[in-house]
Short mmCIF file of C-alpha atoms and ligand atoms in Angstrom, two decimals:
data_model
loop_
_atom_site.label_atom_id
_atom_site.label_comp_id
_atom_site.label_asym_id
_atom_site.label_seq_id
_atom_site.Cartn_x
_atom_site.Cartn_y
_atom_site.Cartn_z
CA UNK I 1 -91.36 -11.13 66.41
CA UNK I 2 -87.46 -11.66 67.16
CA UNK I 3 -85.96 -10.89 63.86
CA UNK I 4 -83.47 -14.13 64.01
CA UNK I 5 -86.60 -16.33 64.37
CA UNK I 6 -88.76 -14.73 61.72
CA UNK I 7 -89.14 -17.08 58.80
CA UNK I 8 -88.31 -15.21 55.42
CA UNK I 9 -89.30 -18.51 53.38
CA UNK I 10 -90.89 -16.38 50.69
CA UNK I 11 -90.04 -12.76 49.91
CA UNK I 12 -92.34 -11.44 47.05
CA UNK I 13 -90.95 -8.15 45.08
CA UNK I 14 -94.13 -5.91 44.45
CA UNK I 15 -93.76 -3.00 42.32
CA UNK I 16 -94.95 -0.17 44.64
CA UNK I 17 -96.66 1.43 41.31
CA UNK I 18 -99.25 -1.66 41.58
CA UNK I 19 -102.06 -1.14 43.85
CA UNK I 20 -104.27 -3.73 42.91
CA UNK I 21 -100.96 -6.26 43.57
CA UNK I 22 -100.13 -4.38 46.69
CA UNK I 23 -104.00 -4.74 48.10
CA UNK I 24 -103.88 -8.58 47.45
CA UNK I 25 -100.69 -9.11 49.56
CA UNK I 26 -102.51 -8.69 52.47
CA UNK I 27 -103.89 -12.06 52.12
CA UNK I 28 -101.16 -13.84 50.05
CA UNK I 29 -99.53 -16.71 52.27
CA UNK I 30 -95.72 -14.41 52.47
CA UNK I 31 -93.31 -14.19 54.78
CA UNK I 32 -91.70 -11.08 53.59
CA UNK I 33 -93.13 -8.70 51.39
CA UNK I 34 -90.22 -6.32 49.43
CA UNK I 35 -92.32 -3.42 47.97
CA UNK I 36 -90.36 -1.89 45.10
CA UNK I 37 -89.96 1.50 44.11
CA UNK I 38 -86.43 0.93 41.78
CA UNK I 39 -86.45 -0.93 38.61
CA UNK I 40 -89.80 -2.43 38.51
CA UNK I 41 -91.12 1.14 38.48
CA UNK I 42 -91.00 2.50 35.16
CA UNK I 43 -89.15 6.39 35.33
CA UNK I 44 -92.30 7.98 34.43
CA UNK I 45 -93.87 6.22 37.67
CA UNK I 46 -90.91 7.07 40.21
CA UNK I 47 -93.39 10.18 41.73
CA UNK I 48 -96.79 8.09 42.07
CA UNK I 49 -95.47 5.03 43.57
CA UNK I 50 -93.36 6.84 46.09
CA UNK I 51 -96.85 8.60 46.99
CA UNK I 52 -99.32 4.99 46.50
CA UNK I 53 -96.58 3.05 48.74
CA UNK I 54 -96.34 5.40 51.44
CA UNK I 55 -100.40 5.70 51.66
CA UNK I 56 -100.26 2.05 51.73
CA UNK I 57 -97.56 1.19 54.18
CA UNK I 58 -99.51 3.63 56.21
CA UNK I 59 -103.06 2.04 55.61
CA UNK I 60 -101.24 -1.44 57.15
CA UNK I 61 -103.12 -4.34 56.87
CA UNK I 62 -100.21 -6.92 55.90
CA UNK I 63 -100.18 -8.25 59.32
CA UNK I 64 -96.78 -10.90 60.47
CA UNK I 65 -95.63 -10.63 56.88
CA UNK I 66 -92.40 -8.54 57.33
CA UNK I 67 -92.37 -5.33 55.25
CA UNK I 68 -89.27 -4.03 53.38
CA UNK I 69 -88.85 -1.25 50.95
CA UNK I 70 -86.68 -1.23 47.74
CA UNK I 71 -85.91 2.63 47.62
CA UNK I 72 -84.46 3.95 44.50
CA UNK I 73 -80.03 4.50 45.24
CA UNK I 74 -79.35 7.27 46.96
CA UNK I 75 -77.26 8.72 43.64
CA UNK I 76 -80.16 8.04 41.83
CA UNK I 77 -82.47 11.20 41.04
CA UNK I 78 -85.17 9.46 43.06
CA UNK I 79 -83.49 7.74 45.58
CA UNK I 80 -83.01 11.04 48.52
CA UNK I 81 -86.86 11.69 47.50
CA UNK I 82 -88.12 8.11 48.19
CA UNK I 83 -86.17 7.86 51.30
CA UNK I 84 -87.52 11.02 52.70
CA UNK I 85 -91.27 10.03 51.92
CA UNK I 86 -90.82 5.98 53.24
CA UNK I 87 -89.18 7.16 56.51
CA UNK I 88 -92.45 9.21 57.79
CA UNK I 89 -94.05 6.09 57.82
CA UNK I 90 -91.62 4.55 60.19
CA UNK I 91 -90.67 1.57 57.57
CA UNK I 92 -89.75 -1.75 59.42
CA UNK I 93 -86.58 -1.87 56.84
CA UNK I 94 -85.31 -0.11 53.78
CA UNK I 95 -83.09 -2.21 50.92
CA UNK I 96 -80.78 -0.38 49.10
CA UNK I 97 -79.83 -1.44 45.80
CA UNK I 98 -76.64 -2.14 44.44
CA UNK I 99 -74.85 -1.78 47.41
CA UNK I 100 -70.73 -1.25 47.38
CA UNK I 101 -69.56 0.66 50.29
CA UNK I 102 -70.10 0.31 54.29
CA UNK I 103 -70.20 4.11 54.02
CA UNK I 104 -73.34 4.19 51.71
CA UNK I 105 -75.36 1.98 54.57
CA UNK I 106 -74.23 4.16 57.12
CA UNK I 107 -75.40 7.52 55.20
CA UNK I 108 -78.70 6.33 55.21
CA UNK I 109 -78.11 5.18 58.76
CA UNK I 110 -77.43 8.61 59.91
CA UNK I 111 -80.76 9.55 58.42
CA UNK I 112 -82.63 7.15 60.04
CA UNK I 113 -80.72 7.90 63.35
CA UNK I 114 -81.94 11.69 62.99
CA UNK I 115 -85.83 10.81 62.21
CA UNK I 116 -87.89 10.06 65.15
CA UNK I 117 -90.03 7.71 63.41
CA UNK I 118 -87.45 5.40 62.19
CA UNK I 119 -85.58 3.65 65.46
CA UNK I 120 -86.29 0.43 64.90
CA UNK I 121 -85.68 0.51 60.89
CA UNK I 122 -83.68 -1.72 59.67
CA UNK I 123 -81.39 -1.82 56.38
CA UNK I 124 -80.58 -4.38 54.18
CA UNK I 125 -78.84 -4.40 50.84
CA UNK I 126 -78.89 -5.92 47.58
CA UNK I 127 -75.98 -7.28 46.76
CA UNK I 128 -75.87 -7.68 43.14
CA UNK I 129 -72.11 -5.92 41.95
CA UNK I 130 -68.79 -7.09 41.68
CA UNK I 131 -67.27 -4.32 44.18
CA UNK I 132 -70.58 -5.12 46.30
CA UNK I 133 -70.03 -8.84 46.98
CA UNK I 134 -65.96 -7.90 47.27
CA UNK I 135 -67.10 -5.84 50.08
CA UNK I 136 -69.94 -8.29 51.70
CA UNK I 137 -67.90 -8.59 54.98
CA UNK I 138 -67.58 -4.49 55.65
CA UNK I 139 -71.17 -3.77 54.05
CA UNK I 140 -73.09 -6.74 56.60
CA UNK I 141 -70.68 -5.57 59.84
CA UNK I 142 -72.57 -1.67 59.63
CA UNK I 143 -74.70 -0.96 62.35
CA UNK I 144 -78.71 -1.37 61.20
CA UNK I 145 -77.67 -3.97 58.74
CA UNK I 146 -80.13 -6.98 59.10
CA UNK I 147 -79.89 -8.56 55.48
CA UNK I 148 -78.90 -9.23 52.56
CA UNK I 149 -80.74 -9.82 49.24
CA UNK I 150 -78.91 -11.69 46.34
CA UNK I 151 -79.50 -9.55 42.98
CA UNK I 152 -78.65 -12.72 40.56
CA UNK I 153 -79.73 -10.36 37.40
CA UNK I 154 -77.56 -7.62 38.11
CA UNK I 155 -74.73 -9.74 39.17
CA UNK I 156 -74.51 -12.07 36.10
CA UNK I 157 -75.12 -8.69 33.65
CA UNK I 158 -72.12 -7.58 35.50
CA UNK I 159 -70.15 -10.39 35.40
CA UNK I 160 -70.82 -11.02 31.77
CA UNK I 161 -72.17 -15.29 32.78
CA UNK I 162 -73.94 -17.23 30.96
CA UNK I 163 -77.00 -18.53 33.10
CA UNK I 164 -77.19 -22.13 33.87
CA UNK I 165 -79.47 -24.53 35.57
CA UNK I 166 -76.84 -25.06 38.08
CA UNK I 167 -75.95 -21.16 38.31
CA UNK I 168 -72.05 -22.09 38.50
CA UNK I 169 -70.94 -18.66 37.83
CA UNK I 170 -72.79 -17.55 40.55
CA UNK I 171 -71.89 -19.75 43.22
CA UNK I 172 -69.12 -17.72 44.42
CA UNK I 173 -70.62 -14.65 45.12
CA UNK I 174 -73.39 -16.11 47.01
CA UNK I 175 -71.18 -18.54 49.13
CA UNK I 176 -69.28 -14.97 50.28
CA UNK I 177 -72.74 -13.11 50.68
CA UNK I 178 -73.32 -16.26 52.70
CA UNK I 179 -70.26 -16.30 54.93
CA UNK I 180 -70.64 -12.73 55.17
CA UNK I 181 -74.31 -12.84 56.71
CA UNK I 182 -73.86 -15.89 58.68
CA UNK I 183 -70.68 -14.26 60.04
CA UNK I 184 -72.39 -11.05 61.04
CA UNK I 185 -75.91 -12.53 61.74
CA UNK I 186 -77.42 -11.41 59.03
CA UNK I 187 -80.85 -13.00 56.73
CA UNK I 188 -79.44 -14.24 53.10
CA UNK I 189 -82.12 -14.47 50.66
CA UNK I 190 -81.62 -16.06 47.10
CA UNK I 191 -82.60 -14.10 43.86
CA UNK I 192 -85.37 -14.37 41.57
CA UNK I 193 -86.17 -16.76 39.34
CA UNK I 194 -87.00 -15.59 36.35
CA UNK I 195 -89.59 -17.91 34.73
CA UNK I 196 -91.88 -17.76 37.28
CA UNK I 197 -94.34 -20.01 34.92
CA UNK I 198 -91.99 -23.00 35.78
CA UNK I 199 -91.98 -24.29 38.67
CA UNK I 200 -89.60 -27.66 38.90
CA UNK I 201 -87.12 -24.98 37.47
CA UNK I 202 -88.10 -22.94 40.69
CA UNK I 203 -88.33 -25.66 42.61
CA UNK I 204 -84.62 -27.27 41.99
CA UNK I 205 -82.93 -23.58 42.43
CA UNK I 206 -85.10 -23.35 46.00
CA UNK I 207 -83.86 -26.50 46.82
CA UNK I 208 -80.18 -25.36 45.80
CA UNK I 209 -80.12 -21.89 47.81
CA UNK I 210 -81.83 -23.99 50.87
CA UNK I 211 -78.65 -26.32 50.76
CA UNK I 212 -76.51 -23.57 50.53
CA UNK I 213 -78.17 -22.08 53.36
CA UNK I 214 -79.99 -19.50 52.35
CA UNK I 215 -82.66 -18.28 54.29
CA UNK I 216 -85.49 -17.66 51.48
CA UNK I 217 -86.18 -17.08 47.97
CA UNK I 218 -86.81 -13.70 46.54
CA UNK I 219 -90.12 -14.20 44.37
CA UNK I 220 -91.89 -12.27 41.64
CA UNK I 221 -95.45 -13.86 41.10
CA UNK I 222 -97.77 -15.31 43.71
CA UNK I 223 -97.82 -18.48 42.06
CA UNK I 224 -94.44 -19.13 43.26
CA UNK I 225 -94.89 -18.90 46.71
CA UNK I 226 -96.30 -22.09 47.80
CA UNK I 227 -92.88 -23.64 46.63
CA UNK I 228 -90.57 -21.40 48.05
CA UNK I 229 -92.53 -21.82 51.73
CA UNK I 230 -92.45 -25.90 51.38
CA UNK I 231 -88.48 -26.13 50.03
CA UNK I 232 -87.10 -23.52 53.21
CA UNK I 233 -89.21 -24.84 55.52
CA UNK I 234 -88.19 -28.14 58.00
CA UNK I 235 -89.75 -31.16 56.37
CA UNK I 236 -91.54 -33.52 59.07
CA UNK I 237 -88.31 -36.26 58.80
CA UNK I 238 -86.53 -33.30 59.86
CA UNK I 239 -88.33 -32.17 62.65
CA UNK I 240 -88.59 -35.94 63.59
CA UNK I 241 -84.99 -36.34 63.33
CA UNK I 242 -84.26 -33.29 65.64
CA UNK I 243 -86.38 -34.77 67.98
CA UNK I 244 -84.71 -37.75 68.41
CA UNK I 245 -81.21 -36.07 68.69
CA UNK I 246 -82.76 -34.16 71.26
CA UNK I 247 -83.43 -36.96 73.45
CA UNK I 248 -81.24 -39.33 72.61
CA UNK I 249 -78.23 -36.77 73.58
CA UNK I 250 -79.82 -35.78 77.21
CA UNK I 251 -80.05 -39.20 77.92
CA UNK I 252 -76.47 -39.86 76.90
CA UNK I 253 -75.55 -36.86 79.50
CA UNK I 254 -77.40 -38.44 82.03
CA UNK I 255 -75.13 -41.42 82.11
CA UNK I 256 -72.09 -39.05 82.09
CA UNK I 257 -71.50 -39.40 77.99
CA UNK I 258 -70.66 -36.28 75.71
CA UNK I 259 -72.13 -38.70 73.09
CA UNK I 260 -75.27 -40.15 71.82
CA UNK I 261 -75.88 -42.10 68.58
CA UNK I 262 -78.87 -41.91 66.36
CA UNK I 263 -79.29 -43.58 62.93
CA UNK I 264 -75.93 -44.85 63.00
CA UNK I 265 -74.58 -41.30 63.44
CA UNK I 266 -72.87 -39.40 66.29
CA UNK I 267 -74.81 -36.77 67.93
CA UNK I 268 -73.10 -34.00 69.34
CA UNK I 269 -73.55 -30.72 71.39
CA UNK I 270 -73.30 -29.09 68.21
CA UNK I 271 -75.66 -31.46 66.48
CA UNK I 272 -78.13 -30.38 69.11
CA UNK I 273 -77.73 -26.87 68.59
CA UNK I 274 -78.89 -27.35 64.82
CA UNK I 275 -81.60 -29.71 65.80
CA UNK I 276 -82.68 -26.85 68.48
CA UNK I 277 -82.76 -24.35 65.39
CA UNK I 278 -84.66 -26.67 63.55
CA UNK I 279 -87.45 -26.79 66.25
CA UNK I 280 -87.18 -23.71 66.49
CA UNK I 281 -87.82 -22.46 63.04
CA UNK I 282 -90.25 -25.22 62.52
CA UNK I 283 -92.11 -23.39 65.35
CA UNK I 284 -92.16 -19.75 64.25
CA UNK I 285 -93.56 -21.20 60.60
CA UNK I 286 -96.77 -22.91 62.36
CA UNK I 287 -97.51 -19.90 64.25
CA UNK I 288 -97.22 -17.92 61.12
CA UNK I 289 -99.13 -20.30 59.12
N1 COA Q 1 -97.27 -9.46 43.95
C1 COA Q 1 -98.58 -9.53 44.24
N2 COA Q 1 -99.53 -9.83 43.34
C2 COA Q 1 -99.11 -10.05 42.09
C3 COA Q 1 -97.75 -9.98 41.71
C4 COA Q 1 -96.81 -9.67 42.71
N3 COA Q 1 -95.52 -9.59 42.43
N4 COA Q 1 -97.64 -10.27 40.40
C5 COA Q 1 -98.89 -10.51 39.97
N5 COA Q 1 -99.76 -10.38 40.98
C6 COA Q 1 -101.22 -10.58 40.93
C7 COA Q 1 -101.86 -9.77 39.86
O1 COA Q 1 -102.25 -8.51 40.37
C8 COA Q 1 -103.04 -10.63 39.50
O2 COA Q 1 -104.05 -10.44 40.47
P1 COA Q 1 -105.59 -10.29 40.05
O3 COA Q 1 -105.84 -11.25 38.96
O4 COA Q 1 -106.30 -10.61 41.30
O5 COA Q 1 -105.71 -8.88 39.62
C9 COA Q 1 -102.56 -12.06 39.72
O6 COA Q 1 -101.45 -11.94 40.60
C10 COA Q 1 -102.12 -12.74 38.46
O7 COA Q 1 -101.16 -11.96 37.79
P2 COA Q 1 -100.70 -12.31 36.31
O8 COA Q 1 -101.72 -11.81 35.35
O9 COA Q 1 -100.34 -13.73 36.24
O10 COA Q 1 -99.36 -11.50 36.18
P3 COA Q 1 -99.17 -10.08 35.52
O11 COA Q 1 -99.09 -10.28 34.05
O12 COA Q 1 -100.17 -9.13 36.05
O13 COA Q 1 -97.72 -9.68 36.07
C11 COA Q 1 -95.38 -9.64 36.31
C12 COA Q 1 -96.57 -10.44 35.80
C13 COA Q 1 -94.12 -10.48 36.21
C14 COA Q 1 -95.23 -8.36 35.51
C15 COA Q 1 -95.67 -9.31 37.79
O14 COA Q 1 -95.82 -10.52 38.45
C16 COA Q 1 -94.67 -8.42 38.48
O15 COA Q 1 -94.65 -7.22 38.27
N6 COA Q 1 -93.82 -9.01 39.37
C17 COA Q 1 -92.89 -8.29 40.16
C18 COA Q 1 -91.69 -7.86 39.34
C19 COA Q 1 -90.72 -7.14 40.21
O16 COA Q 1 -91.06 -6.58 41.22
N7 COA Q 1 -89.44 -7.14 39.80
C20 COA Q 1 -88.41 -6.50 40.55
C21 COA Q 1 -87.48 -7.46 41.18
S1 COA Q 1 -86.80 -8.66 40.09
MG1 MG Q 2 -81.00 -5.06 40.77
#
């Protein structure tokens, strides 16, 4: 699938340590699946899930659902180790965490250059630390770079916040990852939520990051997923809607007019390019669905 049309509604962290959670993926409705071998692997795990994620990558069996690995940082004790082992089985993407520099993505870059398994791999970074999201624009411009994750819990540690409903202290930094990834053409996906048992809590910070813009919500339980895939995806009034523009503005050319009106609004030729997106994502969620 073309990466700019893949839906990334739902991307659900699994610890790479947790077979039995890793074998039920392959039939969990996802769009993304981020398989984790940094902090939701406990130290004394680091060597077994490196080994039980790269056994499973290469077993397959996830089907659409895009695969990304969380590799341990490259400073990191782990980090050189889990790269090594996750690039002989040709990863679709790595995610480094707590990303800073350009020149850290394009270390691992050169790696992936050199292996002859890994051409099409693609990075992405967690963005999660105050020099990180100061450096969005450099970091998303690297070659390989195809998207960014939001590390919320990191961040607000970092930045010493308080959390809030509305996550105020956060909107910054995810307004530049934003403008960062939307200028480079980059994914954005939101961070977790952490009380995965409640779910208009999940619901209204979906519902925020989707007005934002963000692409998808990072998950941590399958029971949030059904959520995350309704808020990000077109609702029918939407689709409906970009139907209507559609037509409405081609007939408006054909009599010579730049533009139509629908509901009492103008429709422009950038109104149509949004409603053409719209159809468009609409489109690649059915045929995943
Ligand atoms: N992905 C896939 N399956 C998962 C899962 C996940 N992230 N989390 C839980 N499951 C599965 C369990 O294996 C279990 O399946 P089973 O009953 O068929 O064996 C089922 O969902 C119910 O799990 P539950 O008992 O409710 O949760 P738990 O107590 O086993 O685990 C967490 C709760 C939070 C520890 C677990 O969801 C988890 O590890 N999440 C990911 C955390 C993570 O990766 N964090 C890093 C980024 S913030
Ligand atoms: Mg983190």
């Amino acid at each position: 699938m073309d990466p700019a049309a893949r839906p990334y509604r739902s991307v659900l962290y699994i610890p790479g340590s947790r077979e039995r959670a890793m074998e039920k993926a392959r039939g969990l409705a996802v769009d993304a699946i981020i398989f984790d071998l940094e902090d939701a692997v406990a130290i004394e795990e680091k060597a077994n899930a490196r080994k039980l994620l790269a056994e499973t990558l290469a077993a397959g069996g996830f089907g659409t659902r895009a695969q990304i690995v969380r590799l341990n940082g490259m400073e990191t004790a782990w980090g050189p180790e889990d790269l090594a082992a996750i690039m002989e089985v040709g990863p679709q993407a790595v995610l480094l965490p707590k990303v800073e520099t350009a020149g850290q993505v394009e270390a691992v870059a050169a790696q992936l250059d050199a292996h002859p398994a890994c051409g099409e791999t693609e990075i992405w970074a967690m963005m999660e630390t105050p020099v990180g999201i100061l450096n969005a624009l450099t970091i998303a411009a690297t070659p390989r770079m195809t998207g960014f994750v939001m590390g919320t819990n990191d961040l607000a540690k970092d930045l010493g916040c308080r959390y809030r409903p509305d996550r105020l202290p956060l909107q910054t930094a995810l307004q530049t990852c934003l403008l960062a990834a939307r200028a480079c053409g980059l994914v954005c996906i939101d961070g977790v939520y952490n009380a995965f048992k409640d779910e208009d809590g999940l619901r209204a910070e979906c519902e925020q990051g989707r007005d934002l813009g963000m692409d998808g919500k990072t998950l941590i339980h399958p029971a949030q997923l059904a959520i995350a895939n309704e808020v990000f995806a077109p609702t029918e009034d939407e689709i409906d809607l970009a139907r209507r523009q559609i037509t409405a503005f081609e007939e408006a050319e054909a009599k010579g007019l730049g533009v139509a009106v629908v509901d009492g609004k103008i429709v422009e030729n950038l109104h149509i390019v949004t409603a053409k997106a719209t159809l468009a994502k609409a489109a690649a969620m059915n045929a995943l669905d």
